[in-house]
Amino acid sequence: MLYQVIVLGLIFAVGAYLFSNTLENMRVRGIQSGFDFIDQPAGFGIGESVVPFDSSESYGKAFLVGLSNTFRVAILGIVMATILGTLVGIGRLSRNFLIRTLSGAYVDLLRNVPLLLQLFIWYFVLTEMLPPIEEALHPLPGVFFSKNGLQFPHPLWAPGHWATVIGFSIGCIGVWGWSRYVAARRAATGNAPMFGLPAFAILIVATYVGWLLGGAPSGLDTPEKTEINVIGGGSVTPEFLTVLLGLTIYTAAYIAEVVRAGIQSVPYGQHEASVSLGLTRAKELRLVQLPQALRVIIPPMTNQYLNLTKNSSLAVAVGYPDLVSISNTSLNQTGRAIECISIVMACYLTLSLLTSALMNWYNRRATIKER
């Protein structure tokens, strides 16, 4: 205990010295310090944001907009990378030679090409190889794809949509209740009713009933193509698509290896037992191997989620206005380097700790409990 107290005291002493030395050097050079700039007008616009932002608004709101952009690309990237990585990881264990070879080539290629280079490649594809807005691709009704990004229809918000949201929430609760019932039946009898189709039906019916009770709002803001532009609807920029695709495809290659290793860690006797019970390959994977592999998969999967969130800071290289980009602009205008960097560090630390806490909770839930 004494040695630990001494080491902790030395760490605090070094930190206090560095802090005071920094403040003294800044005072000598006439560099202002403090977070008072947070309330001042930012004086710059943000090209893409979930929350509307005007140049007359404060630096504080600009940081929040940058954080929301980072959060948006990180959440979507985690979901998409998990789905793609799981499919590729399972494909690496396929008995089909073509699927197994293509999955292996995907992993070997994407893991060995730097992420920054992949972002540049995707940015080149989306901004140089796609047609201009006047000749935008029209793959689906109301959907346009060009150098300007992706334009798509989106619902016009109405008060009745709250009932739809409530119905969807009730449907999610119903799906959870159905999953508990299926698990209980499987534990009690060894046979379980179908889960996927009834769960989907519960979610759809509850959402549809909520939509009806809310007055069935159906207004859509649909993009329309003019001679020189596409107006209306929702849109995402090539920069956002570049970051999302780059992070998803790159991280999925690592997640695929995590999933493959987790499945292969399950003893081979489990496979023999599944075959002796007459389980199909799909049921064996879903009911026997993946539940046991989760205890191996979840910890390294958490690392990949953290890496994806932190790698989103590379978005500044392609002009996507994430947290780091907003921080750099604010730093250049105010000169408050330490303060801006501290805000970025605090935001990424908070996101990482929240992600770790959530995954640790899920890890405890997925742990195999011996009886």
Coordinates of C-alpha atoms in Angstrom, one line a residue:
M1 CA 0.0 0.0 0.0
L2 CA 2.8 2.4 0.8
Y3 CA 4.5 1.9 -2.6
Q4 CA 1.2 2.5 -4.3
V5 CA 0.6 5.7 -2.4
I6 CA 4.1 6.9 -3.3
V7 CA 3.6 6.1 -7.0
L8 CA 0.2 7.8 -7.0
G9 CA 1.7 10.9 -5.3
L10 CA 4.6 11.0 -7.9
I11 CA 2.0 10.9 -10.8
F12 CA 0.0 13.8 -9.3
A13 CA 3.2 15.7 -8.7
V14 CA 4.4 15.3 -12.3
G15 CA 0.9 16.2 -13.6
A16 CA 0.8 19.3 -11.4
Y17 CA 4.3 20.4 -12.6
L18 CA 3.4 20.0 -16.3
F19 CA 0.1 21.9 -15.8
S20 CA 1.7 24.8 -14.0
N21 CA 4.6 24.9 -16.5
T22 CA 2.2 25.0 -19.4
L23 CA 0.2 27.8 -17.8
E24 CA 3.4 29.8 -17.1
N25 CA 4.7 29.4 -20.7
M26 CA 1.3 30.5 -22.1
R27 CA 1.4 33.6 -19.8
V28 CA 4.9 34.5 -20.9
R29 CA 3.9 34.2 -24.6
G30 CA 0.6 36.1 -24.1
I31 CA -1.5 33.1 -25.0
Q32 CA -5.0 33.3 -23.6
S33 CA -6.5 30.3 -21.8
G34 CA -9.8 29.2 -20.5
F35 CA -13.1 27.9 -21.8
D36 CA -14.9 31.3 -22.1
F37 CA -14.8 31.0 -25.9
I38 CA -17.5 28.3 -25.7
D39 CA -20.3 30.9 -25.5
Q40 CA -18.9 33.1 -28.3
P41 CA -20.3 33.0 -31.9
A42 CA -18.5 30.4 -34.0
G43 CA -18.4 32.4 -37.2
F44 CA -18.3 29.3 -39.4
G45 CA -20.9 27.0 -41.0
I46 CA -21.2 23.2 -40.9
G47 CA -22.0 21.6 -44.2
E48 CA -23.7 18.5 -42.8
S49 CA -25.4 18.1 -39.4
V50 CA -28.3 16.3 -37.7
V51 CA -29.0 19.5 -35.7
P52 CA -29.4 22.7 -37.7
F53 CA -26.5 25.1 -37.1
D54 CA -25.9 28.7 -38.1
S55 CA -22.5 30.5 -38.1
S56 CA -23.9 33.0 -35.5
E57 CA -24.3 30.2 -32.9
S58 CA -21.8 29.4 -30.3
Y59 CA -18.7 27.2 -30.3
G60 CA -20.3 25.0 -27.7
K61 CA -23.2 24.1 -30.1
A62 CA -20.6 23.6 -32.9
F63 CA -18.9 21.0 -30.7
L64 CA -22.2 19.3 -30.0
V65 CA -22.9 19.2 -33.8
G66 CA -19.5 17.6 -34.4
L67 CA -20.1 15.1 -31.6
S68 CA -23.5 14.2 -33.1
N69 CA -21.9 13.6 -36.5
T70 CA -19.2 11.4 -34.9
F71 CA -21.9 9.5 -33.0
R72 CA -24.0 9.0 -36.1
V73 CA -21.3 7.5 -38.2
A74 CA -20.0 5.4 -35.3
I75 CA -23.4 3.9 -34.4
L76 CA -24.3 3.1 -38.1
G77 CA -20.7 1.8 -38.6
I78 CA -20.9 -0.5 -35.6
V79 CA -24.2 -2.0 -36.7
M80 CA -23.2 -2.5 -40.3
A81 CA -19.7 -3.8 -39.5
T82 CA -21.2 -6.3 -37.0
I83 CA -23.6 -7.7 -39.6
L84 CA -21.1 -7.8 -42.4
G85 CA -18.2 -9.1 -40.3
T86 CA -20.4 -11.9 -38.8
L87 CA -21.4 -13.0 -42.3
V88 CA -17.9 -13.0 -43.6
G89 CA -16.6 -14.8 -40.4
I90 CA -19.2 -17.6 -40.9
G91 CA -18.3 -17.6 -44.6
R92 CA -14.7 -18.4 -43.7
L93 CA -15.9 -21.7 -42.2
S94 CA -18.2 -22.6 -45.1
R95 CA -17.9 -25.9 -46.8
N96 CA -18.4 -24.1 -50.1
F97 CA -15.0 -23.5 -51.7
L98 CA -16.0 -20.2 -53.4
I99 CA -17.6 -18.6 -50.4
R100 CA -14.7 -19.7 -48.1
T101 CA -12.1 -18.4 -50.6
L102 CA -13.8 -15.1 -51.2
S103 CA -14.3 -14.5 -47.5
G104 CA -10.6 -15.2 -46.8
A105 CA -9.5 -12.9 -49.6
Y106 CA -11.8 -10.2 -48.2
V107 CA -10.2 -10.5 -44.8
D108 CA -6.6 -10.7 -46.0
L109 CA -7.0 -7.7 -48.4
L110 CA -8.9 -5.3 -46.2
R111 CA -6.9 -5.9 -43.0
N112 CA -3.6 -5.2 -44.8
V113 CA -4.6 -1.9 -46.5
P114 CA -4.4 1.2 -44.2
L115 CA -7.7 2.6 -43.4
L116 CA -6.7 6.1 -44.5
L117 CA -5.8 4.8 -47.9
Q118 CA -9.2 3.0 -48.1
L119 CA -11.0 6.3 -47.2
F120 CA -9.2 8.1 -50.1
I121 CA -10.1 5.3 -52.5
W122 CA -13.8 5.5 -51.5
Y123 CA -13.8 9.2 -51.7
F124 CA -12.3 9.1 -55.2
V125 CA -15.0 6.6 -56.3
L126 CA -17.8 8.7 -54.8
T127 CA -16.7 12.0 -56.1
E128 CA -15.0 11.2 -59.4
M129 CA -16.5 8.0 -60.8
L130 CA -20.1 8.7 -60.2
P131 CA -22.1 10.9 -62.6
P132 CA -22.8 14.6 -61.9
I133 CA -26.0 15.7 -60.3
E134 CA -27.5 16.5 -63.7
E135 CA -27.2 12.8 -64.7
A136 CA -27.8 11.3 -61.3
L137 CA -28.4 7.5 -61.1
H138 CA -32.0 6.6 -60.3
P139 CA -31.9 3.1 -58.9
L140 CA -35.2 3.3 -57.0
P141 CA -38.2 5.6 -57.2
G142 CA -37.4 8.8 -55.3
V143 CA -33.7 7.8 -54.9
F144 CA -30.9 9.6 -56.6
F145 CA -27.2 8.8 -56.5
S146 CA -24.5 11.1 -57.8
K147 CA -21.3 13.0 -57.0
N148 CA -23.4 15.2 -54.7
G149 CA -24.3 12.2 -52.5
L150 CA -27.4 10.2 -52.0
Q151 CA -30.9 11.8 -52.0
F152 CA -33.8 9.7 -50.7
P153 CA -37.5 10.2 -49.6
H154 CA -38.2 10.6 -45.9
P155 CA -41.4 10.9 -43.9
L156 CA -42.7 14.4 -43.0
W157 CA -42.9 14.5 -39.2
A158 CA -46.4 14.8 -37.8
P159 CA -47.8 14.6 -34.3
G160 CA -49.4 11.2 -35.2
H161 CA -45.9 9.7 -35.6
W162 CA -45.6 9.7 -31.8
A163 CA -48.2 7.0 -31.7
T164 CA -46.1 5.0 -34.3
V165 CA -43.1 5.4 -32.1
I166 CA -45.0 4.2 -29.1
G167 CA -46.4 1.2 -31.1
F168 CA -42.9 0.3 -32.2
S169 CA -41.7 0.4 -28.5
I170 CA -44.6 -1.8 -27.4
G171 CA -43.6 -4.2 -30.3
C172 CA -40.0 -4.3 -29.0
I173 CA -41.3 -5.2 -25.6
G174 CA -43.5 -7.9 -27.1
V175 CA -40.5 -9.3 -29.0
W176 CA -38.5 -9.5 -25.8
G177 CA -41.4 -11.2 -24.0
W178 CA -41.8 -13.7 -26.9
S179 CA -38.0 -14.4 -26.7
R180 CA -38.3 -15.2 -23.0
Y181 CA -41.2 -17.5 -23.7
V182 CA -39.3 -19.3 -26.4
A183 CA -36.3 -19.7 -24.2
A184 CA -38.4 -21.1 -21.3
R185 CA -40.2 -23.6 -23.6
R186 CA -36.8 -24.8 -25.0
A187 CA -35.4 -25.2 -21.4
A188 CA -38.5 -27.1 -20.2
T189 CA -39.3 -29.4 -23.2
G190 CA -36.3 -29.3 -25.5
N191 CA -38.5 -28.0 -28.2
A192 CA -39.2 -24.4 -28.9
P193 CA -41.7 -22.6 -31.1
M194 CA -40.5 -20.5 -34.1
F195 CA -39.0 -17.2 -33.0
G196 CA -38.1 -15.1 -36.0
L197 CA -41.4 -14.9 -37.9
P198 CA -43.7 -14.4 -34.9
A199 CA -41.3 -11.8 -33.5
F200 CA -41.3 -9.9 -36.8
A201 CA -45.1 -10.1 -36.9
I202 CA -45.4 -8.7 -33.4
L203 CA -43.2 -5.8 -34.2
I204 CA -44.9 -5.0 -37.5
V205 CA -48.5 -5.3 -36.1
A206 CA -47.7 -3.2 -33.0
T207 CA -46.1 -0.5 -35.2
Y208 CA -49.0 -0.6 -37.7
V209 CA -51.6 -0.3 -35.0
G210 CA -49.8 2.7 -33.5
W211 CA -49.6 4.2 -36.9
L212 CA -53.4 3.8 -37.4
L213 CA -54.2 5.2 -33.9
G214 CA -52.0 8.2 -34.8
G215 CA -54.2 9.0 -37.8
A216 CA -52.1 7.1 -40.3
P217 CA -49.7 10.0 -41.3
S218 CA -48.3 9.3 -44.7
G219 CA -46.7 12.5 -45.9
L220 CA -43.3 12.0 -47.7
D221 CA -40.7 14.5 -48.7
T222 CA -39.7 13.0 -52.0
P223 CA -36.7 14.3 -54.0
E224 CA -37.4 15.7 -57.4
K225 CA -34.9 16.0 -60.3
T226 CA -34.8 19.3 -62.1
E227 CA -32.6 20.2 -65.1
I228 CA -29.6 21.1 -63.0
N229 CA -30.2 19.7 -59.5
V230 CA -32.2 17.4 -57.2
I231 CA -34.3 19.2 -54.7
G232 CA -36.2 18.0 -51.6
G233 CA -36.0 14.8 -49.6
G234 CA -33.3 13.7 -47.3
S235 CA -29.7 13.5 -48.3
V236 CA -26.2 12.4 -47.2
T237 CA -23.0 13.8 -48.6
P238 CA -20.2 11.8 -50.3
E239 CA -18.0 12.6 -47.2
F240 CA -20.4 10.9 -44.9
L241 CA -20.8 7.9 -47.3
T242 CA -17.0 7.7 -47.6
V243 CA -16.4 7.5 -43.8
L244 CA -19.3 5.1 -43.3
L245 CA -18.3 2.7 -46.0
G246 CA -14.6 2.9 -45.1
L247 CA -15.1 2.2 -41.4
T248 CA -17.7 -0.5 -42.0
I249 CA -15.7 -2.5 -44.6
Y250 CA -12.4 -2.1 -42.8
T251 CA -13.7 -3.0 -39.3
A252 CA -15.8 -5.9 -40.7
A253 CA -12.6 -7.7 -41.7
Y254 CA -11.4 -7.7 -38.1
I255 CA -14.8 -8.7 -36.8
A256 CA -14.9 -11.6 -39.2
E257 CA -11.7 -13.0 -37.7
V258 CA -13.1 -12.5 -34.2
V259 CA -16.3 -14.4 -35.1
R260 CA -14.3 -17.2 -36.9
A261 CA -12.0 -17.7 -33.9
G262 CA -15.0 -17.7 -31.5
I263 CA -16.8 -20.4 -33.4
Q264 CA -13.7 -22.5 -33.8
S265 CA -13.1 -22.2 -30.0
V266 CA -16.2 -24.3 -29.4
P267 CA -15.1 -28.0 -28.8
Y268 CA -15.6 -30.2 -31.8
G269 CA -17.7 -32.6 -29.6
Q270 CA -20.5 -30.0 -29.7
H271 CA -20.6 -30.3 -33.5
E272 CA -20.8 -34.1 -33.2
A273 CA -23.6 -33.9 -30.6
S274 CA -25.5 -31.5 -32.9
V275 CA -25.2 -33.9 -35.8
S276 CA -26.3 -36.9 -33.7
L277 CA -29.4 -34.9 -32.7
G278 CA -30.2 -34.2 -36.4
L279 CA -29.7 -30.5 -36.3
T280 CA -29.2 -28.7 -39.6
R281 CA -26.0 -26.7 -40.1
A282 CA -27.9 -23.4 -39.6
K283 CA -29.6 -24.6 -36.4
E284 CA -26.3 -26.0 -35.1
L285 CA -24.7 -22.6 -35.7
R286 CA -27.6 -20.6 -34.1
L287 CA -28.5 -22.8 -31.2
V288 CA -25.2 -24.5 -30.2
Q289 CA -22.1 -22.8 -31.5
L290 CA -22.8 -19.1 -31.5
P291 CA -24.2 -19.0 -27.9
Q292 CA -21.1 -20.8 -26.7
A293 CA -18.7 -18.7 -28.9
L294 CA -20.1 -15.4 -27.5
R295 CA -17.9 -15.6 -24.4
V296 CA -14.9 -15.6 -26.7
I297 CA -16.3 -13.2 -29.2
I298 CA -17.6 -10.3 -27.0
P299 CA -14.3 -9.1 -25.4
P300 CA -12.3 -8.6 -28.7
M301 CA -15.5 -7.4 -30.4
T302 CA -15.6 -4.6 -27.8
N303 CA -12.1 -3.6 -28.9
Q304 CA -13.2 -3.4 -32.5
Y305 CA -16.1 -1.2 -31.6
L306 CA -13.8 1.2 -29.7
N307 CA -11.4 1.2 -32.7
L308 CA -14.2 2.1 -35.1
T309 CA -15.3 5.0 -32.9
K310 CA -11.8 6.3 -32.6
N311 CA -10.9 5.7 -36.2
S312 CA -13.8 8.0 -37.2
S313 CA -11.5 10.8 -36.4
L314 CA -9.8 10.1 -39.8
A315 CA -13.0 11.7 -41.3
V316 CA -11.2 15.0 -41.2
A317 CA -9.0 13.8 -44.1
V318 CA -12.0 13.7 -46.4
G319 CA -13.8 16.8 -45.1
Y320 CA -16.5 15.2 -43.0
P321 CA -17.4 17.6 -40.2
D322 CA -16.9 15.3 -37.2
L323 CA -15.7 16.3 -33.7
V324 CA -12.0 16.5 -34.7
S325 CA -12.8 18.6 -37.8
I326 CA -14.9 21.1 -35.7
S327 CA -12.2 21.1 -33.0
N328 CA -9.5 22.0 -35.6
T329 CA -11.5 24.8 -37.0
S330 CA -12.3 26.2 -33.5
L331 CA -8.6 25.9 -32.6
N332 CA -7.5 27.8 -35.6
Q333 CA -9.9 30.6 -34.9
T334 CA -9.5 31.0 -31.2
G335 CA -6.0 29.7 -30.5
R336 CA -7.2 27.7 -27.5
A337 CA -5.3 24.5 -28.4
I338 CA -5.3 22.9 -25.0
E339 CA -9.0 23.6 -24.4
C340 CA -10.1 22.3 -27.8
I341 CA -7.9 19.1 -27.5
S342 CA -9.2 18.6 -24.0
I343 CA -12.8 18.7 -25.2
V344 CA -12.0 16.1 -27.9
M345 CA -10.2 13.9 -25.5
A346 CA -13.1 14.1 -23.0
C347 CA -15.7 13.2 -25.7
Y348 CA -13.8 10.2 -27.0
L349 CA -13.1 9.0 -23.5
T350 CA -16.8 9.3 -22.6
L351 CA -17.8 7.4 -25.7
S352 CA -15.3 4.7 -25.1
L353 CA -16.3 4.2 -21.5
L354 CA -20.0 4.1 -22.4
T355 CA -19.3 1.5 -25.1
S356 CA -17.1 -0.6 -22.7
A357 CA -19.8 -0.4 -20.0
L358 CA -22.5 -1.5 -22.4
M359 CA -20.5 -4.4 -23.8
N360 CA -19.3 -5.5 -20.3
W361 CA -23.0 -5.7 -19.3
Y362 CA -23.8 -7.8 -22.3
N363 CA -20.8 -9.9 -21.7
R364 CA -22.0 -10.7 -18.2
R365 CA -25.4 -11.6 -19.6
A366 CA -23.9 -13.9 -22.3
T367 CA -21.6 -15.7 -19.9
I368 CA -22.3 -19.4 -19.6
K369 CA -23.5 -20.1 -16.1
E370 CA -22.7 -23.5 -14.7
R371 CA -25.4 -25.3 -12.7

